[in-house]
GROMACS .gro file of C-alpha atoms in nm:
model
  249
    1SER     CA    1  -0.007  -0.027  -0.010
    2ASP     CA    2   0.118   0.339  -0.046
    3SER     CA    3  -0.036   0.454   0.278
    4LEU     CA    4  -0.149   0.315   0.599
    5ILE     CA    5  -0.455   0.460   0.782
    6LEU     CA    6  -0.455   0.415   1.165
    7ASP     CA    7  -0.799   0.475   1.291
    8LEU     CA    8  -0.908   0.617   1.562
    9GLU     CA    9  -1.235   0.730   1.497
   10ASP     CA   10  -1.539   0.426   1.352
   11SER     CA   11  -1.343   0.101   1.388
   12VAL     CA   12  -1.268   0.186   1.796
   13ALA     CA   13  -1.552   0.175   2.056
   14PRO     CA   14  -1.583   0.468   2.287
   15ALA     CA   15  -1.423   0.283   2.574
   16GLN     CA   16  -1.152   0.166   2.432
   17LYS     CA   17  -1.067   0.513   2.298
   18PRO     CA   18  -0.822   0.586   2.506
   19GLU     CA   19  -0.597   0.231   2.470
   20ALA     CA   20  -0.632   0.281   2.113
   21ARG     CA   21  -0.424   0.595   2.139
   22VAL     CA   22  -0.153   0.435   2.334
   23LEU     CA   23  -0.156   0.171   2.065
   24VAL     CA   24  -0.142   0.384   1.756
   25ARG     CA   25   0.118   0.655   1.907
   26ARG     CA   26   0.379   0.331   2.042
   27MET     CA   27   0.321   0.238   1.594
   28LEU     CA   28   0.418   0.586   1.518
   29GLU     CA   29   0.718   0.563   1.719
   30LEU     CA   30   0.813   0.210   1.611
   31ALA     CA   31   0.727   0.280   1.244
   32PRO     CA   32   1.077   0.187   1.081
   33LEU     CA   33   0.979  -0.155   1.212
   34PHE     CA   34   0.613  -0.177   1.101
   35PHE     CA   35   0.595   0.030   0.806
   36PRO     CA   36   0.957   0.162   0.668
   37THR     CA   37   0.817   0.273   0.347
   38GLY     CA   38   0.515   0.467   0.219
   39GLU     CA   39   0.327   0.718   0.445
   40LEU     CA   40   0.149   0.676   0.796
   41ILE     CA   41  -0.194   0.869   0.851
   42VAL     CA   42  -0.399   0.854   1.144
   43ARG     CA   43  -0.782   0.924   1.171
   44ILE     CA   44  -0.861   1.076   1.446
   45ASN     CA   45  -1.212   1.168   1.614
   46PRO     CA   46  -1.398   1.499   1.507
   47LEU     CA   47  -1.251   1.799   1.777
   48SER     CA   48  -1.642   1.895   1.814
   49GLY     CA   49  -1.680   1.526   2.022
   50PRO     CA   50  -1.516   1.426   2.364
   51PHE     CA   51  -1.234   1.232   2.171
   52GLY     CA   52  -1.040   1.445   1.931
   53ALA     CA   53  -0.823   1.720   2.135
   54ASP     CA   54  -0.686   1.358   2.321
   55ASP     CA   55  -0.642   1.187   2.025
   56LEU     CA   56  -0.425   1.516   1.875
   57ALA     CA   57  -0.234   1.519   2.240
   58GLU     CA   58  -0.125   1.186   2.217
   59ILE     CA   59   0.001   1.108   1.849
   60ILE     CA   60   0.112   1.458   1.742
   61PRO     CA   61   0.447   1.419   1.990
   62ALA     CA   62   0.508   1.091   1.747
   63MET     CA   63   0.517   1.271   1.416
   64PRO     CA   64   0.230   1.087   1.190
   65HIS     CA   65   0.278   1.194   0.818
   66VAL     CA   66  -0.112   1.278   0.809
   67ILE     CA   67  -0.395   1.397   1.000
   68LEU     CA   68  -0.685   1.266   0.827
   69ILE     CA   69  -1.028   1.466   0.952
   70PRO     CA   70  -1.318   1.281   0.990
   71LYS     CA   71  -1.691   1.436   0.891
   72CYS     CA   72  -1.543   1.753   0.766
   73GLU     CA   73  -1.818   2.007   0.692
   74GLN     CA   74  -1.694   2.362   0.662
   75ALA     CA   75  -1.372   2.521   0.608
   76SER     CA   76  -1.345   2.571   1.030
   77ASP     CA   77  -1.351   2.221   1.052
   78VAL     CA   78  -0.991   2.216   0.893
   79LEU     CA   79  -0.851   2.546   1.064
   80GLU     CA   80  -0.957   2.371   1.439
   81VAL     CA   81  -0.712   2.111   1.401
   82GLU     CA   82  -0.433   2.315   1.182
   83LYS     CA   83  -0.405   2.558   1.505
   84THR     CA   84  -0.443   2.274   1.754
   85ILE     CA   85  -0.172   2.094   1.552
   86ALA     CA   86   0.040   2.430   1.510
   87GLY     CA   87   0.029   2.437   1.928
   88LEU     CA   88   0.143   2.135   2.006
   89GLU     CA   89   0.414   2.137   1.726
   90LYS     CA   90   0.597   2.446   1.876
   91THR     CA   91   0.469   2.317   2.277
   92HIS     CA   92   0.684   1.976   2.135
   93ASN     CA   93   0.930   2.179   1.930
   94LEU     CA   94   0.907   1.942   1.656
   95PRO     CA   95   1.101   1.909   1.364
   96GLY     CA   96   0.849   1.940   1.066
   97GLN     CA   97   0.491   1.985   0.988
   98VAL     CA   98   0.212   1.718   0.998
   99LEU     CA   99   0.005   1.747   0.696
  100LEU     CA  100  -0.379   1.703   0.693
  101MET     CA  101  -0.650   1.518   0.446
  102PRO     CA  102  -1.014   1.635   0.506
  103LEU     CA  103  -1.255   1.391   0.469
  104ILE     CA  104  -1.609   1.473   0.312
  105GLU     CA  105  -1.872   1.229   0.436
  106THR     CA  106  -2.200   1.440   0.452
  107ALA     CA  107  -2.389   1.658   0.222
  108ARG     CA  108  -2.284   1.955   0.383
  109GLY     CA  109  -1.988   1.923   0.359
  110VAL     CA  110  -2.008   1.811  -0.017
  111THR     CA  111  -2.172   2.158  -0.082
  112ASN     CA  112  -1.879   2.297   0.130
  113ALA     CA  113  -1.596   2.128  -0.035
  114ALA     CA  114  -1.450   2.402  -0.209
  115ALA     CA  115  -1.412   2.607   0.105
  116VAL     CA  116  -1.272   2.259   0.251
  117ALA     CA  117  -1.037   2.170   0.020
  118ALA     CA  118  -0.874   2.528   0.032
  119ALA     CA  119  -0.878   2.577   0.399
  120SER     CA  120  -0.531   2.486   0.466
  121GLY     CA  121  -0.172   2.537   0.344
  122ARG     CA  122  -0.114   2.180   0.520
  123SER     CA  123  -0.370   2.000   0.325
  124VAL     CA  124  -0.250   1.782   0.094
  125ALA     CA  125  -0.586   1.573  -0.021
  126LEU     CA  126  -0.979   1.558  -0.053
  127CYS     CA  127  -1.103   1.185   0.034
  128PHE     CA  128  -1.470   1.105   0.024
  129GLY     CA  129  -1.657   0.850   0.259
  130ALA     CA  130  -1.939   0.700   0.078
  131GLU     CA  131  -2.074   0.492   0.380
  132ASP     CA  132  -2.138   0.768   0.611
  133TYR     CA  133  -2.258   1.030   0.316
  134THR     CA  134  -2.551   0.760   0.196
  135ARG     CA  135  -2.654   0.710   0.562
  136ASP     CA  136  -2.646   1.127   0.550
  137LEU     CA  137  -2.882   1.087   0.284
  138GLY     CA  138  -3.106   0.822   0.434
  139ILE     CA  139  -3.035   0.610   0.093
  140PRO     CA  140  -2.854   0.251   0.068
  141ARG     CA  141  -2.516   0.268  -0.078
  142THR     CA  142  -2.576  -0.014  -0.433
  143ARG     CA  143  -2.243  -0.215  -0.602
  144GLU     CA  144  -2.309   0.077  -0.854
  145GLY     CA  145  -2.237   0.391  -0.658
  146LYS     CA  146  -2.496   0.588  -0.874
  147GLU     CA  147  -2.564   0.753  -0.583
  148THR     CA  148  -2.247   0.920  -0.446
  149PHE     CA  149  -2.161   1.018  -0.831
  150LEU     CA  150  -2.278   1.409  -0.796
  151ALA     CA  151  -2.090   1.418  -0.463
  152ARG     CA  152  -1.757   1.230  -0.585
  153GLN     CA  153  -1.739   1.498  -0.907
  154GLN     CA  154  -1.777   1.762  -0.678
  155ILE     CA  155  -1.489   1.640  -0.440
  156VAL     CA  156  -1.234   1.643  -0.730
  157LEU     CA  157  -1.375   1.951  -0.878
  158ALA     CA  158  -1.289   2.105  -0.548
  159ALA     CA  159  -0.962   1.919  -0.500
  160LYS     CA  160  -0.793   1.990  -0.852
  161ALA     CA  161  -0.863   2.390  -0.765
  162ALA     CA  162  -0.722   2.383  -0.443
  163GLY     CA  163  -0.411   2.194  -0.614
  164ILE     CA  164  -0.443   1.910  -0.387
  165GLU     CA  165  -0.548   1.511  -0.476
  166ALA     CA  166  -0.835   1.350  -0.491
  167ILE     CA  167  -0.888   1.086  -0.262
  168ASP     CA  168  -1.184   0.847  -0.338
  169THR     CA  169  -1.393   0.612  -0.096
  170VAL     CA  170  -1.330   0.275  -0.023
  171PHE     CA  171  -1.517  -0.055  -0.168
  172ALA     CA  172  -1.664  -0.248   0.144
  173ASP     CA  173  -1.773  -0.558  -0.049
  174VAL     CA  174  -1.381  -0.747  -0.010
  175GLY     CA  175  -1.498  -1.052  -0.205
  176ASP     CA  176  -1.636  -0.880  -0.516
  177ASP     CA  177  -1.272  -0.799  -0.743
  178GLU     CA  178  -1.490  -0.722  -1.030
  179GLY     CA  179  -1.708  -0.458  -0.862
  180LEU     CA  180  -1.388  -0.269  -0.738
  181TYR     CA  181  -1.193  -0.319  -1.019
  182ASN     CA  182  -1.510  -0.123  -1.189
  183SER     CA  183  -1.518   0.113  -0.864
  184SER     CA  184  -1.199   0.197  -0.911
  185VAL     CA  185  -1.155   0.275  -1.297
  186GLU     CA  186  -1.469   0.499  -1.308
  187ALA     CA  187  -1.289   0.671  -0.993
  188LYS     CA  188  -0.980   0.706  -1.236
  189GLY     CA  189  -1.225   0.840  -1.513
  190LEU     CA  190  -1.374   1.139  -1.314
  191GLY     CA  191  -1.029   1.246  -1.184
  192PHE     CA  192  -0.943   1.061  -0.827
  193VAL     CA  193  -0.609   0.963  -0.830
  194GLY     CA  194  -0.558   0.676  -0.579
  195LYS     CA  195  -0.896   0.468  -0.377
  196GLY     CA  196  -0.917   0.378   0.017
  197VAL     CA  197  -0.904   0.030   0.041
  198ILE     CA  198  -1.044  -0.199   0.365
  199HIS     CA  199  -0.816  -0.572   0.281
  200PRO     CA  200  -0.469  -0.630   0.182
  201ARG     CA  201  -0.618  -0.797  -0.153
  202GLN     CA  202  -0.765  -0.547  -0.271
  203ILE     CA  203  -0.433  -0.324  -0.308
  204PRO     CA  204  -0.316  -0.502  -0.629
  205ILE     CA  205  -0.662  -0.482  -0.792
  206VAL     CA  206  -0.632  -0.074  -0.724
  207HIS     CA  207  -0.346  -0.039  -0.802
  208ARG     CA  208  -0.384  -0.235  -1.142
  209ALA     CA  209  -0.736  -0.005  -1.229
  210PHE     CA  210  -0.515   0.315  -1.191
  211GLU     CA  211  -0.201   0.262  -1.393
  212PRO     CA  212  -0.192   0.330  -1.753
  213THR     CA  213  -0.268   0.065  -2.009
  214GLU     CA  214  -0.033  -0.017  -2.244
  215ALA     CA  215  -0.270   0.130  -2.495
  216GLU     CA  216  -0.279   0.454  -2.280
  217ILE     CA  217   0.103   0.476  -2.259
  218GLU     CA  218   0.142   0.403  -2.663
  219GLU     CA  219  -0.091   0.691  -2.766
  220ALA     CA  220   0.142   0.902  -2.543
  221LYS     CA  221   0.381   0.806  -2.670
  222LYS     CA  222   0.298   0.868  -3.024
  223ILE     CA  223   0.128   1.214  -2.951
  224VAL     CA  224   0.444   1.343  -2.725
  225THR     CA  225   0.613   1.251  -3.089
  226VAL     CA  226   0.410   1.403  -3.373
  227LEU     CA  227   0.369   1.706  -3.146
  228ARG     CA  228   0.749   1.761  -3.109
  229GLU     CA  229   0.761   1.691  -3.493
  230ALA     CA  230   0.491   1.998  -3.560
  231GLU     CA  231   0.720   2.209  -3.322
  232ALA     CA  232   1.018   2.105  -3.505
  233SER     CA  233   0.882   2.262  -3.838
  234GLY     CA  234   0.688   2.557  -3.667
  235SER     CA  235   0.343   2.423  -3.669
  236GLY     CA  236   0.121   2.432  -3.312
  237VAL     CA  237  -0.151   2.158  -3.445
  238VAL     CA  238  -0.095   1.872  -3.591
  239ALA     CA  239  -0.310   1.551  -3.699
  240LEU     CA  240  -0.260   1.200  -3.545
  241GLY     CA  241  -0.465   0.971  -3.763
  242SER     CA  242  -0.807   1.151  -3.791
  243LYS     CA  243  -0.706   1.287  -3.442
  244MET     CA  244  -0.641   1.670  -3.429
  245VAL     CA  245  -0.336   1.710  -3.150
  246ASP     CA  246  -0.224   2.038  -2.992
  247ALA     CA  247  -0.095   2.110  -2.641
  248PRO     CA  248  -0.397   2.058  -2.410
  249VAL     CA  249  -0.394   1.737  -2.587
   0.00000   0.00000   0.00000
């Protein structure tokens, strides 16, 4: 996997939050042994609840690469986390900045996605969570995912406008390889650059869906070649088969 998310939110029962915090901090401290490459991300609880502030106080001194901020609905949700982290970095004299990934999971969050994406210079990606989103809408989540199409496109647009990455939601059925592959290909077509996974078997399927195909690579090589030839001859436009090729292409 490119990143590993250590989750303190939905997968941890309230009574186990303090213990989970300590386990996450210890894993961050021992990261070279457990996860020598890639990014270590921690999903905290919302600061609006009773657990989020304690999450940050426990884990920020251990320097995770990124904090995944759940249920972001407005820019202030991101700014509050940023302010808290900055204070902890100063208090502990940390040698760098912890980055942010806001997670959009509600109708209100989708409506305000552009403001959330642009709220902080620390943000590196905008993520989508379909499970909470469909619950917020009061509708079932389907295999085809048509009910999330508009929200996913809004999140891509918000991320691109803010100059950060867009990460698609997980595909919950770990036994449906075909469904995962199709969902990943669709996500790539919408403009997402990655997808969450919830089981190791999903990793190679998502990688295969997002990497360029041999046909795409060959077409790209041809486009670069003919455009260079056109530029050498003083032309900005050239034909490749029946297709006109200029700088945007």
